[in-house]
């Protein structure tokens, strides 16, 4: 398909991660698009600076391109990436779209909640909070964390034996939380888990 760059020579590029979370919106010209294809990392054109820029060149928030698709008219791009570092936003969030302007109804959380909780745990490690249970676990170290993982695993087993869906959901949530603390303690990123799971499909 032939891409249709606008009269200003730009085409909007929406960037999402492999789980479908929209990370950011930027613009490409023909040169930045070509560099993205050649390097496998995202390059954009800064409308304010009037120059090419590579995402993460200074911040470390590099985006490894998994695939690029165009919309049906060829005048917009969707890039699926593997986000390096902790997030795409210069304000420290996973996504640039984190300022809620209106909410008409409660949006049920999706699988990305795991990465959000992981981010919270990482934040506690970087900036400890007094009275935080997460900091208590991280301070105690891997033996304490593993003890809790073992306890919560046993609780899941009991809940399943009781055939109580509500109890199962509660105990699995406890287990997942403690596993996320373990991942942070061991410097394992959720993306490594997603890759391993994807390889088992």
mmCIF file with all atom_site columns, C-alpha atoms in Angstrom:
data_model
loop_
_atom_site.group_PDB
_atom_site.id
_atom_site.type_symbol
_atom_site.label_atom_id
_atom_site.label_alt_id
_atom_site.label_comp_id
_atom_site.label_asym_id
_atom_site.label_entity_id
_atom_site.label_seq_id
_atom_site.pdbx_PDB_ins_code
_atom_site.Cartn_x
_atom_site.Cartn_y
_atom_site.Cartn_z
_atom_site.occupancy
_atom_site.B_iso_or_equiv
_atom_site.pdbx_formal_charge
_atom_site.auth_seq_id
_atom_site.auth_comp_id
_atom_site.auth_asym_id
_atom_site.auth_atom_id
_atom_site.pdbx_PDB_model_num
ATOM 1   C CA . UNK A 1 1   ? 0.000   0.000   0.000  1.00 0.00 ? 1   UNK A CA 1
ATOM 2   C CA . UNK A 1 2   ? 1.188   3.513   -0.794 1.00 0.00 ? 2   UNK A CA 1
ATOM 3   C CA . UNK A 1 3   ? 1.211   5.751   2.256  1.00 0.00 ? 3   UNK A CA 1
ATOM 4   C CA . UNK A 1 4   ? -0.458  9.155   2.018  1.00 0.00 ? 4   UNK A CA 1
ATOM 5   C CA . UNK A 1 5   ? 1.602   11.783  3.795  1.00 0.00 ? 5   UNK A CA 1
ATOM 6   C CA . UNK A 1 6   ? -0.230  15.035  4.494  1.00 0.00 ? 6   UNK A CA 1
ATOM 7   C CA . UNK A 1 7   ? 0.408   18.400  2.863  1.00 0.00 ? 7   UNK A CA 1
ATOM 8   C CA . UNK A 1 8   ? 2.972   19.009  5.629  1.00 0.00 ? 8   UNK A CA 1
ATOM 9   C CA . UNK A 1 9   ? 4.732   15.763  4.696  1.00 0.00 ? 9   UNK A CA 1
ATOM 10  C CA . UNK A 1 10  ? 3.637   14.009  7.884  1.00 0.00 ? 10  UNK A CA 1
ATOM 11  C CA . UNK A 1 11  ? 1.581   10.979  8.766  1.00 0.00 ? 11  UNK A CA 1
ATOM 12  C CA . UNK A 1 12  ? 0.188   10.284  12.274 1.00 0.00 ? 12  UNK A CA 1
ATOM 13  C CA . UNK A 1 13  ? 1.648   7.216   13.985 1.00 0.00 ? 13  UNK A CA 1
ATOM 14  C CA . UNK A 1 14  ? -0.178  5.583   16.880 1.00 0.00 ? 14  UNK A CA 1
ATOM 15  C CA . UNK A 1 15  ? 2.093   3.426   19.034 1.00 0.00 ? 15  UNK A CA 1
ATOM 16  C CA . UNK A 1 16  ? 0.788   0.524   21.115 1.00 0.00 ? 16  UNK A CA 1
ATOM 17  C CA . UNK A 1 17  ? 2.387   -2.320  23.026 1.00 0.00 ? 17  UNK A CA 1
ATOM 18  C CA . UNK A 1 18  ? 1.851   -6.003  22.305 1.00 0.00 ? 18  UNK A CA 1
ATOM 19  C CA . UNK A 1 19  ? -1.045  -6.119  24.784 1.00 0.00 ? 19  UNK A CA 1
ATOM 20  C CA . UNK A 1 20  ? -2.901  -3.418  22.846 1.00 0.00 ? 20  UNK A CA 1
ATOM 21  C CA . UNK A 1 21  ? -2.355  -0.514  25.261 1.00 0.00 ? 21  UNK A CA 1
ATOM 22  C CA . UNK A 1 22  ? -1.962  2.754   23.366 1.00 0.00 ? 22  UNK A CA 1
ATOM 23  C CA . UNK A 1 23  ? 1.338   4.297   24.444 1.00 0.00 ? 23  UNK A CA 1
ATOM 24  C CA . UNK A 1 24  ? 1.614   7.501   22.432 1.00 0.00 ? 24  UNK A CA 1
ATOM 25  C CA . UNK A 1 25  ? 0.801   9.426   19.273 1.00 0.00 ? 25  UNK A CA 1
ATOM 26  C CA . UNK A 1 26  ? 3.541   10.999  17.186 1.00 0.00 ? 26  UNK A CA 1
ATOM 27  C CA . UNK A 1 27  ? 4.189   11.934  13.573 1.00 0.00 ? 27  UNK A CA 1
ATOM 28  C CA . UNK A 1 28  ? 6.477   10.555  10.888 1.00 0.00 ? 28  UNK A CA 1
ATOM 29  C CA . UNK A 1 29  ? 7.756   11.962  7.651  1.00 0.00 ? 29  UNK A CA 1
ATOM 30  C CA . UNK A 1 30  ? 9.138   9.814   4.846  1.00 0.00 ? 30  UNK A CA 1
ATOM 31  C CA . UNK A 1 31  ? 12.670  9.881   6.288  1.00 0.00 ? 31  UNK A CA 1
ATOM 32  C CA . UNK A 1 32  ? 11.729  8.947   9.855  1.00 0.00 ? 32  UNK A CA 1
ATOM 33  C CA . UNK A 1 33  ? 9.483   6.182   8.505  1.00 0.00 ? 33  UNK A CA 1
ATOM 34  C CA . UNK A 1 34  ? 12.404  4.827   6.470  1.00 0.00 ? 34  UNK A CA 1
ATOM 35  C CA . UNK A 1 35  ? 14.738  4.957   9.469  1.00 0.00 ? 35  UNK A CA 1
ATOM 36  C CA . UNK A 1 36  ? 12.154  3.079   11.514 1.00 0.00 ? 36  UNK A CA 1
ATOM 37  C CA . UNK A 1 37  ? 12.059  0.363   8.861  1.00 0.00 ? 37  UNK A CA 1
ATOM 38  C CA . UNK A 1 38  ? 15.854  0.186   8.655  1.00 0.00 ? 38  UNK A CA 1
ATOM 39  C CA . UNK A 1 39  ? 16.656  0.218   12.390 1.00 0.00 ? 39  UNK A CA 1
ATOM 40  C CA . UNK A 1 40  ? 13.671  -1.635  13.831 1.00 0.00 ? 40  UNK A CA 1
ATOM 41  C CA . UNK A 1 41  ? 13.256  1.168   16.370 1.00 0.00 ? 41  UNK A CA 1
ATOM 42  C CA . UNK A 1 42  ? 10.832  4.085   16.269 1.00 0.00 ? 42  UNK A CA 1
ATOM 43  C CA . UNK A 1 43  ? 11.851  7.377   14.699 1.00 0.00 ? 43  UNK A CA 1
ATOM 44  C CA . UNK A 1 44  ? 9.544   10.365  14.419 1.00 0.00 ? 44  UNK A CA 1
ATOM 45  C CA . UNK A 1 45  ? 9.477   13.938  13.172 1.00 0.00 ? 45  UNK A CA 1
ATOM 46  C CA . UNK A 1 46  ? 9.131   16.686  15.754 1.00 0.00 ? 46  UNK A CA 1
ATOM 47  C CA . UNK A 1 47  ? 6.627   19.293  14.607 1.00 0.00 ? 47  UNK A CA 1
ATOM 48  C CA . UNK A 1 48  ? 7.848   21.778  17.214 1.00 0.00 ? 48  UNK A CA 1
ATOM 49  C CA . UNK A 1 49  ? 11.557  21.154  16.716 1.00 0.00 ? 49  UNK A CA 1
ATOM 50  C CA . UNK A 1 50  ? 11.393  20.585  12.974 1.00 0.00 ? 50  UNK A CA 1
ATOM 51  C CA . UNK A 1 51  ? 13.762  17.622  13.109 1.00 0.00 ? 51  UNK A CA 1
ATOM 52  C CA . UNK A 1 52  ? 13.931  13.846  13.301 1.00 0.00 ? 52  UNK A CA 1
ATOM 53  C CA . UNK A 1 53  ? 14.099  12.211  16.710 1.00 0.00 ? 53  UNK A CA 1
ATOM 54  C CA . UNK A 1 54  ? 14.508  8.652   17.888 1.00 0.00 ? 54  UNK A CA 1
ATOM 55  C CA . UNK A 1 55  ? 12.278  7.581   20.749 1.00 0.00 ? 55  UNK A CA 1
ATOM 56  C CA . UNK A 1 56  ? 14.447  6.809   23.759 1.00 0.00 ? 56  UNK A CA 1
ATOM 57  C CA . UNK A 1 57  ? 17.712  8.184   22.361 1.00 0.00 ? 57  UNK A CA 1
ATOM 58  C CA . UNK A 1 58  ? 18.219  10.214  25.541 1.00 0.00 ? 58  UNK A CA 1
ATOM 59  C CA . UNK A 1 59  ? 15.631  8.756   27.941 1.00 0.00 ? 59  UNK A CA 1
ATOM 60  C CA . UNK A 1 60  ? 16.308  5.066   27.358 1.00 0.00 ? 60  UNK A CA 1
ATOM 61  C CA . UNK A 1 61  ? 12.629  4.538   26.471 1.00 0.00 ? 61  UNK A CA 1
ATOM 62  C CA . UNK A 1 62  ? 13.529  2.869   23.165 1.00 0.00 ? 62  UNK A CA 1
ATOM 63  C CA . UNK A 1 63  ? 10.738  1.137   21.272 1.00 0.00 ? 63  UNK A CA 1
ATOM 64  C CA . UNK A 1 64  ? 11.543  -2.067  19.383 1.00 0.00 ? 64  UNK A CA 1
ATOM 65  C CA . UNK A 1 65  ? 9.126   -2.356  16.460 1.00 0.00 ? 65  UNK A CA 1
ATOM 66  C CA . UNK A 1 66  ? 7.181   -5.606  16.222 1.00 0.00 ? 66  UNK A CA 1
ATOM 67  C CA . UNK A 1 67  ? 4.988   -4.651  13.276 1.00 0.00 ? 67  UNK A CA 1
ATOM 68  C CA . UNK A 1 68  ? 3.618   -1.669  11.389 1.00 0.00 ? 68  UNK A CA 1
ATOM 69  C CA . UNK A 1 69  ? 0.166   -1.510  9.814  1.00 0.00 ? 69  UNK A CA 1
ATOM 70  C CA . UNK A 1 70  ? -1.585  1.230   7.861  1.00 0.00 ? 70  UNK A CA 1
ATOM 71  C CA . UNK A 1 71  ? -5.262  2.092   8.056  1.00 0.00 ? 71  UNK A CA 1
ATOM 72  C CA . UNK A 1 72  ? -7.561  1.427   5.106  1.00 0.00 ? 72  UNK A CA 1
ATOM 73  C CA . UNK A 1 73  ? -6.889  4.865   3.565  1.00 0.00 ? 73  UNK A CA 1
ATOM 74  C CA . UNK A 1 74  ? -3.128  4.687   4.030  1.00 0.00 ? 74  UNK A CA 1
ATOM 75  C CA . UNK A 1 75  ? -3.049  8.007   5.872  1.00 0.00 ? 75  UNK A CA 1
ATOM 76  C CA . UNK A 1 76  ? -2.351  6.764   9.418  1.00 0.00 ? 76  UNK A CA 1
ATOM 77  C CA . UNK A 1 77  ? 0.002   4.194   10.934 1.00 0.00 ? 77  UNK A CA 1
ATOM 78  C CA . UNK A 1 78  ? -0.302  1.806   13.852 1.00 0.00 ? 78  UNK A CA 1
ATOM 79  C CA . UNK A 1 79  ? 2.972   0.568   15.310 1.00 0.00 ? 79  UNK A CA 1
ATOM 80  C CA . UNK A 1 80  ? 3.093   -2.334  17.728 1.00 0.00 ? 80  UNK A CA 1
ATOM 81  C CA . UNK A 1 81  ? 6.257   -2.144  19.795 1.00 0.00 ? 81  UNK A CA 1
ATOM 82  C CA . UNK A 1 82  ? 8.151   -3.662  22.654 1.00 0.00 ? 82  UNK A CA 1
ATOM 83  C CA . UNK A 1 83  ? 8.634   -0.768  25.043 1.00 0.00 ? 83  UNK A CA 1
ATOM 84  C CA . UNK A 1 84  ? 12.030  -0.613  26.720 1.00 0.00 ? 84  UNK A CA 1
ATOM 85  C CA . UNK A 1 85  ? 12.653  0.960   30.117 1.00 0.00 ? 85  UNK A CA 1
ATOM 86  C CA . UNK A 1 86  ? 9.611   1.574   32.333 1.00 0.00 ? 86  UNK A CA 1
ATOM 87  C CA . UNK A 1 87  ? 7.228   3.350   29.979 1.00 0.00 ? 87  UNK A CA 1
ATOM 88  C CA . UNK A 1 88  ? 6.629   5.543   26.970 1.00 0.00 ? 88  UNK A CA 1
ATOM 89  C CA . UNK A 1 89  ? 5.698   8.818   28.662 1.00 0.00 ? 89  UNK A CA 1
ATOM 90  C CA . UNK A 1 90  ? 8.306   11.407  29.666 1.00 0.00 ? 90  UNK A CA 1
ATOM 91  C CA . UNK A 1 91  ? 6.220   11.968  32.820 1.00 0.00 ? 91  UNK A CA 1
ATOM 92  C CA . UNK A 1 92  ? 7.068   8.447   33.959 1.00 0.00 ? 92  UNK A CA 1
ATOM 93  C CA . UNK A 1 93  ? 3.829   6.674   33.069 1.00 0.00 ? 93  UNK A CA 1
ATOM 94  C CA . UNK A 1 94  ? 3.516   3.596   30.878 1.00 0.00 ? 94  UNK A CA 1
ATOM 95  C CA . UNK A 1 95  ? 1.314   5.489   28.422 1.00 0.00 ? 95  UNK A CA 1
ATOM 96  C CA . UNK A 1 96  ? 1.141   9.154   27.428 1.00 0.00 ? 96  UNK A CA 1
ATOM 97  C CA . UNK A 1 97  ? -2.648  8.819   27.678 1.00 0.00 ? 97  UNK A CA 1
ATOM 98  C CA . UNK A 1 98  ? -3.040  8.964   31.456 1.00 0.00 ? 98  UNK A CA 1
ATOM 99  C CA . UNK A 1 99  ? -4.901  12.247  32.006 1.00 0.00 ? 99  UNK A CA 1
ATOM 100 C CA . UNK A 1 100 ? -8.563  11.278  32.395 1.00 0.00 ? 100 UNK A CA 1
ATOM 101 C CA . UNK A 1 101 ? -10.803 14.081  31.115 1.00 0.00 ? 101 UNK A CA 1
ATOM 102 C CA . UNK A 1 102 ? -14.184 12.391  31.321 1.00 0.00 ? 102 UNK A CA 1
ATOM 103 C CA . UNK A 1 103 ? -15.567 9.070   32.482 1.00 0.00 ? 103 UNK A CA 1
ATOM 104 C CA . UNK A 1 104 ? -19.223 8.259   31.921 1.00 0.00 ? 104 UNK A CA 1
ATOM 105 C CA . UNK A 1 105 ? -19.048 4.740   33.320 1.00 0.00 ? 105 UNK A CA 1
ATOM 106 C CA . UNK A 1 106 ? -16.626 2.473   35.082 1.00 0.00 ? 106 UNK A CA 1
ATOM 107 C CA . UNK A 1 107 ? -14.200 0.844   32.655 1.00 0.00 ? 107 UNK A CA 1
ATOM 108 C CA . UNK A 1 108 ? -13.460 -2.722  33.742 1.00 0.00 ? 108 UNK A CA 1
ATOM 109 C CA . UNK A 1 109 ? -9.722  -3.321  34.150 1.00 0.00 ? 109 UNK A CA 1
ATOM 110 C CA . UNK A 1 110 ? -8.036  -5.532  31.598 1.00 0.00 ? 110 UNK A CA 1
ATOM 111 C CA . UNK A 1 111 ? -4.899  -7.672  31.608 1.00 0.00 ? 111 UNK A CA 1
ATOM 112 C CA . UNK A 1 112 ? -2.744  -4.525  31.558 1.00 0.00 ? 112 UNK A CA 1
ATOM 113 C CA . UNK A 1 113 ? -3.559  -4.151  35.259 1.00 0.00 ? 113 UNK A CA 1
ATOM 114 C CA . UNK A 1 114 ? -0.708  -6.607  35.893 1.00 0.00 ? 114 UNK A CA 1
ATOM 115 C CA . UNK A 1 115 ? 1.791   -4.211  34.338 1.00 0.00 ? 115 UNK A CA 1
ATOM 116 C CA . UNK A 1 116 ? 0.237   -1.321  36.241 1.00 0.00 ? 116 UNK A CA 1
ATOM 117 C CA . UNK A 1 117 ? 0.659   -3.141  39.566 1.00 0.00 ? 117 UNK A CA 1
ATOM 118 C CA . UNK A 1 118 ? 4.206   -4.081  38.532 1.00 0.00 ? 118 UNK A CA 1
ATOM 119 C CA . UNK A 1 119 ? 4.823   -0.376  37.951 1.00 0.00 ? 119 UNK A CA 1
ATOM 120 C CA . UNK A 1 120 ? 3.511   0.458   41.420 1.00 0.00 ? 120 UNK A CA 1
ATOM 121 C CA . UNK A 1 121 ? 5.809   -2.133  42.990 1.00 0.00 ? 121 UNK A CA 1
ATOM 122 C CA . UNK A 1 122 ? 8.737   -0.734  41.001 1.00 0.00 ? 122 UNK A CA 1
ATOM 123 C CA . UNK A 1 123 ? 7.798   2.720   42.240 1.00 0.00 ? 123 UNK A CA 1
ATOM 124 C CA . UNK A 1 124 ? 7.859   1.521   45.838 1.00 0.00 ? 124 UNK A CA 1
ATOM 125 C CA . UNK A 1 125 ? 11.345  0.111   45.301 1.00 0.00 ? 125 UNK A CA 1
ATOM 126 C CA . UNK A 1 126 ? 12.572  3.381   43.795 1.00 0.00 ? 126 UNK A CA 1
ATOM 127 C CA . UNK A 1 127 ? 10.769  5.597   46.321 1.00 0.00 ? 127 UNK A CA 1
ATOM 128 C CA . UNK A 1 128 ? 9.950   3.658   49.520 1.00 0.00 ? 128 UNK A CA 1
ATOM 129 C CA . UNK A 1 129 ? 6.798   4.638   51.381 1.00 0.00 ? 129 UNK A CA 1
ATOM 130 C CA . UNK A 1 130 ? 6.550   4.374   55.143 1.00 0.00 ? 130 UNK A CA 1
ATOM 131 C CA . UNK A 1 131 ? 4.132   1.662   56.228 1.00 0.00 ? 131 UNK A CA 1
ATOM 132 C CA . UNK A 1 132 ? 4.035   0.084   52.758 1.00 0.00 ? 132 UNK A CA 1
ATOM 133 C CA . UNK A 1 133 ? 3.522   -3.679  52.783 1.00 0.00 ? 133 UNK A CA 1
ATOM 134 C CA . UNK A 1 134 ? 5.312   -3.846  49.439 1.00 0.00 ? 134 UNK A CA 1
ATOM 135 C CA . UNK A 1 135 ? 8.373   -2.150  50.918 1.00 0.00 ? 135 UNK A CA 1
ATOM 136 C CA . UNK A 1 136 ? 8.200   -4.519  53.881 1.00 0.00 ? 136 UNK A CA 1
ATOM 137 C CA . UNK A 1 137 ? 8.454   -7.487  51.522 1.00 0.00 ? 137 UNK A CA 1
ATOM 138 C CA . UNK A 1 138 ? 11.216  -5.940  49.421 1.00 0.00 ? 138 UNK A CA 1
ATOM 139 C CA . UNK A 1 139 ? 13.196  -5.018  52.541 1.00 0.00 ? 139 UNK A CA 1
ATOM 140 C CA . UNK A 1 140 ? 12.891  -8.549  53.940 1.00 0.00 ? 140 UNK A CA 1
ATOM 141 C CA . UNK A 1 141 ? 14.213  -10.004 50.707 1.00 0.00 ? 141 UNK A CA 1
ATOM 142 C CA . UNK A 1 142 ? 13.648  -13.026 48.539 1.00 0.00 ? 142 UNK A CA 1
ATOM 143 C CA . UNK A 1 143 ? 13.187  -15.577 51.324 1.00 0.00 ? 143 UNK A CA 1
ATOM 144 C CA . UNK A 1 144 ? 10.231  -13.666 52.785 1.00 0.00 ? 144 UNK A CA 1
ATOM 145 C CA . UNK A 1 145 ? 8.747   -13.075 49.335 1.00 0.00 ? 145 UNK A CA 1
ATOM 146 C CA . UNK A 1 146 ? 9.042   -16.764 48.454 1.00 0.00 ? 146 UNK A CA 1
ATOM 147 C CA . UNK A 1 147 ? 7.429   -17.718 51.758 1.00 0.00 ? 147 UNK A CA 1
ATOM 148 C CA . UNK A 1 148 ? 4.438   -15.547 50.864 1.00 0.00 ? 148 UNK A CA 1
ATOM 149 C CA . UNK A 1 149 ? 4.292   -16.977 47.334 1.00 0.00 ? 149 UNK A CA 1
ATOM 150 C CA . UNK A 1 150 ? 4.168   -20.450 48.852 1.00 0.00 ? 150 UNK A CA 1
ATOM 151 C CA . UNK A 1 151 ? 1.451   -19.461 51.339 1.00 0.00 ? 151 UNK A CA 1
ATOM 152 C CA . UNK A 1 152 ? -0.683  -17.830 48.661 1.00 0.00 ? 152 UNK A CA 1
ATOM 153 C CA . UNK A 1 153 ? -0.284  -20.846 46.379 1.00 0.00 ? 153 UNK A CA 1
ATOM 154 C CA . UNK A 1 154 ? -1.643  -23.026 49.163 1.00 0.00 ? 154 UNK A CA 1
ATOM 155 C CA . UNK A 1 155 ? -4.569  -20.615 49.600 1.00 0.00 ? 155 UNK A CA 1
ATOM 156 C CA . UNK A 1 156 ? -5.383  -20.926 45.890 1.00 0.00 ? 156 UNK A CA 1
ATOM 157 C CA . UNK A 1 157 ? -5.399  -24.701 46.195 1.00 0.00 ? 157 UNK A CA 1
ATOM 158 C CA . UNK A 1 158 ? -7.775  -24.560 49.165 1.00 0.00 ? 158 UNK A CA 1
ATOM 159 C CA . UNK A 1 159 ? -10.079 -22.130 47.356 1.00 0.00 ? 159 UNK A CA 1
ATOM 160 C CA . UNK A 1 160 ? -10.193 -24.413 44.333 1.00 0.00 ? 160 UNK A CA 1
ATOM 161 C CA . UNK A 1 161 ? -10.949 -27.438 46.507 1.00 0.00 ? 161 UNK A CA 1
ATOM 162 C CA . UNK A 1 162 ? -13.815 -25.422 48.030 1.00 0.00 ? 162 UNK A CA 1
ATOM 163 C CA . UNK A 1 163 ? -15.070 -24.714 44.498 1.00 0.00 ? 163 UNK A CA 1
ATOM 164 C CA . UNK A 1 164 ? -15.720 -21.083 45.427 1.00 0.00 ? 164 UNK A CA 1
ATOM 165 C CA . UNK A 1 165 ? -15.209 -18.780 42.381 1.00 0.00 ? 165 UNK A CA 1
ATOM 166 C CA . UNK A 1 166 ? -15.126 -15.628 44.506 1.00 0.00 ? 166 UNK A CA 1
ATOM 167 C CA . UNK A 1 167 ? -12.574 -17.083 46.879 1.00 0.00 ? 167 UNK A CA 1
ATOM 168 C CA . UNK A 1 168 ? -10.499 -18.364 43.958 1.00 0.00 ? 168 UNK A CA 1
ATOM 169 C CA . UNK A 1 169 ? -10.434 -14.904 42.343 1.00 0.00 ? 169 UNK A CA 1
ATOM 170 C CA . UNK A 1 170 ? -9.392  -13.331 45.655 1.00 0.00 ? 170 UNK A CA 1
ATOM 171 C CA . UNK A 1 171 ? -6.617  -15.823 46.382 1.00 0.00 ? 171 UNK A CA 1
ATOM 172 C CA . UNK A 1 172 ? -5.289  -15.833 42.801 1.00 0.00 ? 172 UNK A CA 1
ATOM 173 C CA . UNK A 1 173 ? -5.101  -12.033 43.022 1.00 0.00 ? 173 UNK A CA 1
ATOM 174 C CA . UNK A 1 174 ? -3.040  -12.354 46.208 1.00 0.00 ? 174 UNK A CA 1
ATOM 175 C CA . UNK A 1 175 ? -0.750  -14.845 44.486 1.00 0.00 ? 175 UNK A CA 1
ATOM 176 C CA . UNK A 1 176 ? -0.302  -12.666 41.392 1.00 0.00 ? 176 UNK A CA 1
ATOM 177 C CA . UNK A 1 177 ? 0.543   -9.644  43.532 1.00 0.00 ? 177 UNK A CA 1
ATOM 178 C CA . UNK A 1 178 ? 3.246   -11.539 45.410 1.00 0.00 ? 178 UNK A CA 1
ATOM 179 C CA . UNK A 1 179 ? 4.590   -12.944 42.140 1.00 0.00 ? 179 UNK A CA 1
ATOM 180 C CA . UNK A 1 180 ? 4.863   -9.385  40.803 1.00 0.00 ? 180 UNK A CA 1
ATOM 181 C CA . UNK A 1 181 ? 6.821   -8.406  43.920 1.00 0.00 ? 181 UNK A CA 1
ATOM 182 C CA . UNK A 1 182 ? 9.092   -11.381 43.234 1.00 0.00 ? 182 UNK A CA 1
ATOM 183 C CA . UNK A 1 183 ? 9.617   -10.231 39.629 1.00 0.00 ? 183 UNK A CA 1
ATOM 184 C CA . UNK A 1 184 ? 10.627  -6.760  40.787 1.00 0.00 ? 184 UNK A CA 1
ATOM 185 C CA . UNK A 1 185 ? 12.948  -8.210  43.426 1.00 0.00 ? 185 UNK A CA 1
ATOM 186 C CA . UNK A 1 186 ? 14.615  -10.391 40.795 1.00 0.00 ? 186 UNK A CA 1
ATOM 187 C CA . UNK A 1 187 ? 14.685  -7.689  38.082 1.00 0.00 ? 187 UNK A CA 1
ATOM 188 C CA . UNK A 1 188 ? 12.448  -9.684  35.736 1.00 0.00 ? 188 UNK A CA 1
ATOM 189 C CA . UNK A 1 189 ? 10.161  -7.595  33.534 1.00 0.00 ? 189 UNK A CA 1
ATOM 190 C CA . UNK A 1 190 ? 6.575   -8.682  32.746 1.00 0.00 ? 190 UNK A CA 1
ATOM 191 C CA . UNK A 1 191 ? 7.425   -8.615  29.040 1.00 0.00 ? 191 UNK A CA 1
ATOM 192 C CA . UNK A 1 192 ? 9.747   -11.570 29.605 1.00 0.00 ? 192 UNK A CA 1
ATOM 193 C CA . UNK A 1 193 ? 6.774   -13.533 30.944 1.00 0.00 ? 193 UNK A CA 1
ATOM 194 C CA . UNK A 1 194 ? 4.530   -12.496 28.050 1.00 0.00 ? 194 UNK A CA 1
ATOM 195 C CA . UNK A 1 195 ? 7.205   -13.628 25.562 1.00 0.00 ? 195 UNK A CA 1
ATOM 196 C CA . UNK A 1 196 ? 7.534   -16.999 27.262 1.00 0.00 ? 196 UNK A CA 1
ATOM 197 C CA . UNK A 1 197 ? 3.774   -17.493 27.313 1.00 0.00 ? 197 UNK A CA 1
ATOM 198 C CA . UNK A 1 198 ? 3.493   -16.472 23.653 1.00 0.00 ? 198 UNK A CA 1
ATOM 199 C CA . UNK A 1 199 ? 6.071   -19.103 22.744 1.00 0.00 ? 199 UNK A CA 1
ATOM 200 C CA . UNK A 1 200 ? 3.841   -21.759 24.330 1.00 0.00 ? 200 UNK A CA 1
ATOM 201 C CA . UNK A 1 201 ? 0.734   -21.014 22.278 1.00 0.00 ? 201 UNK A CA 1
#
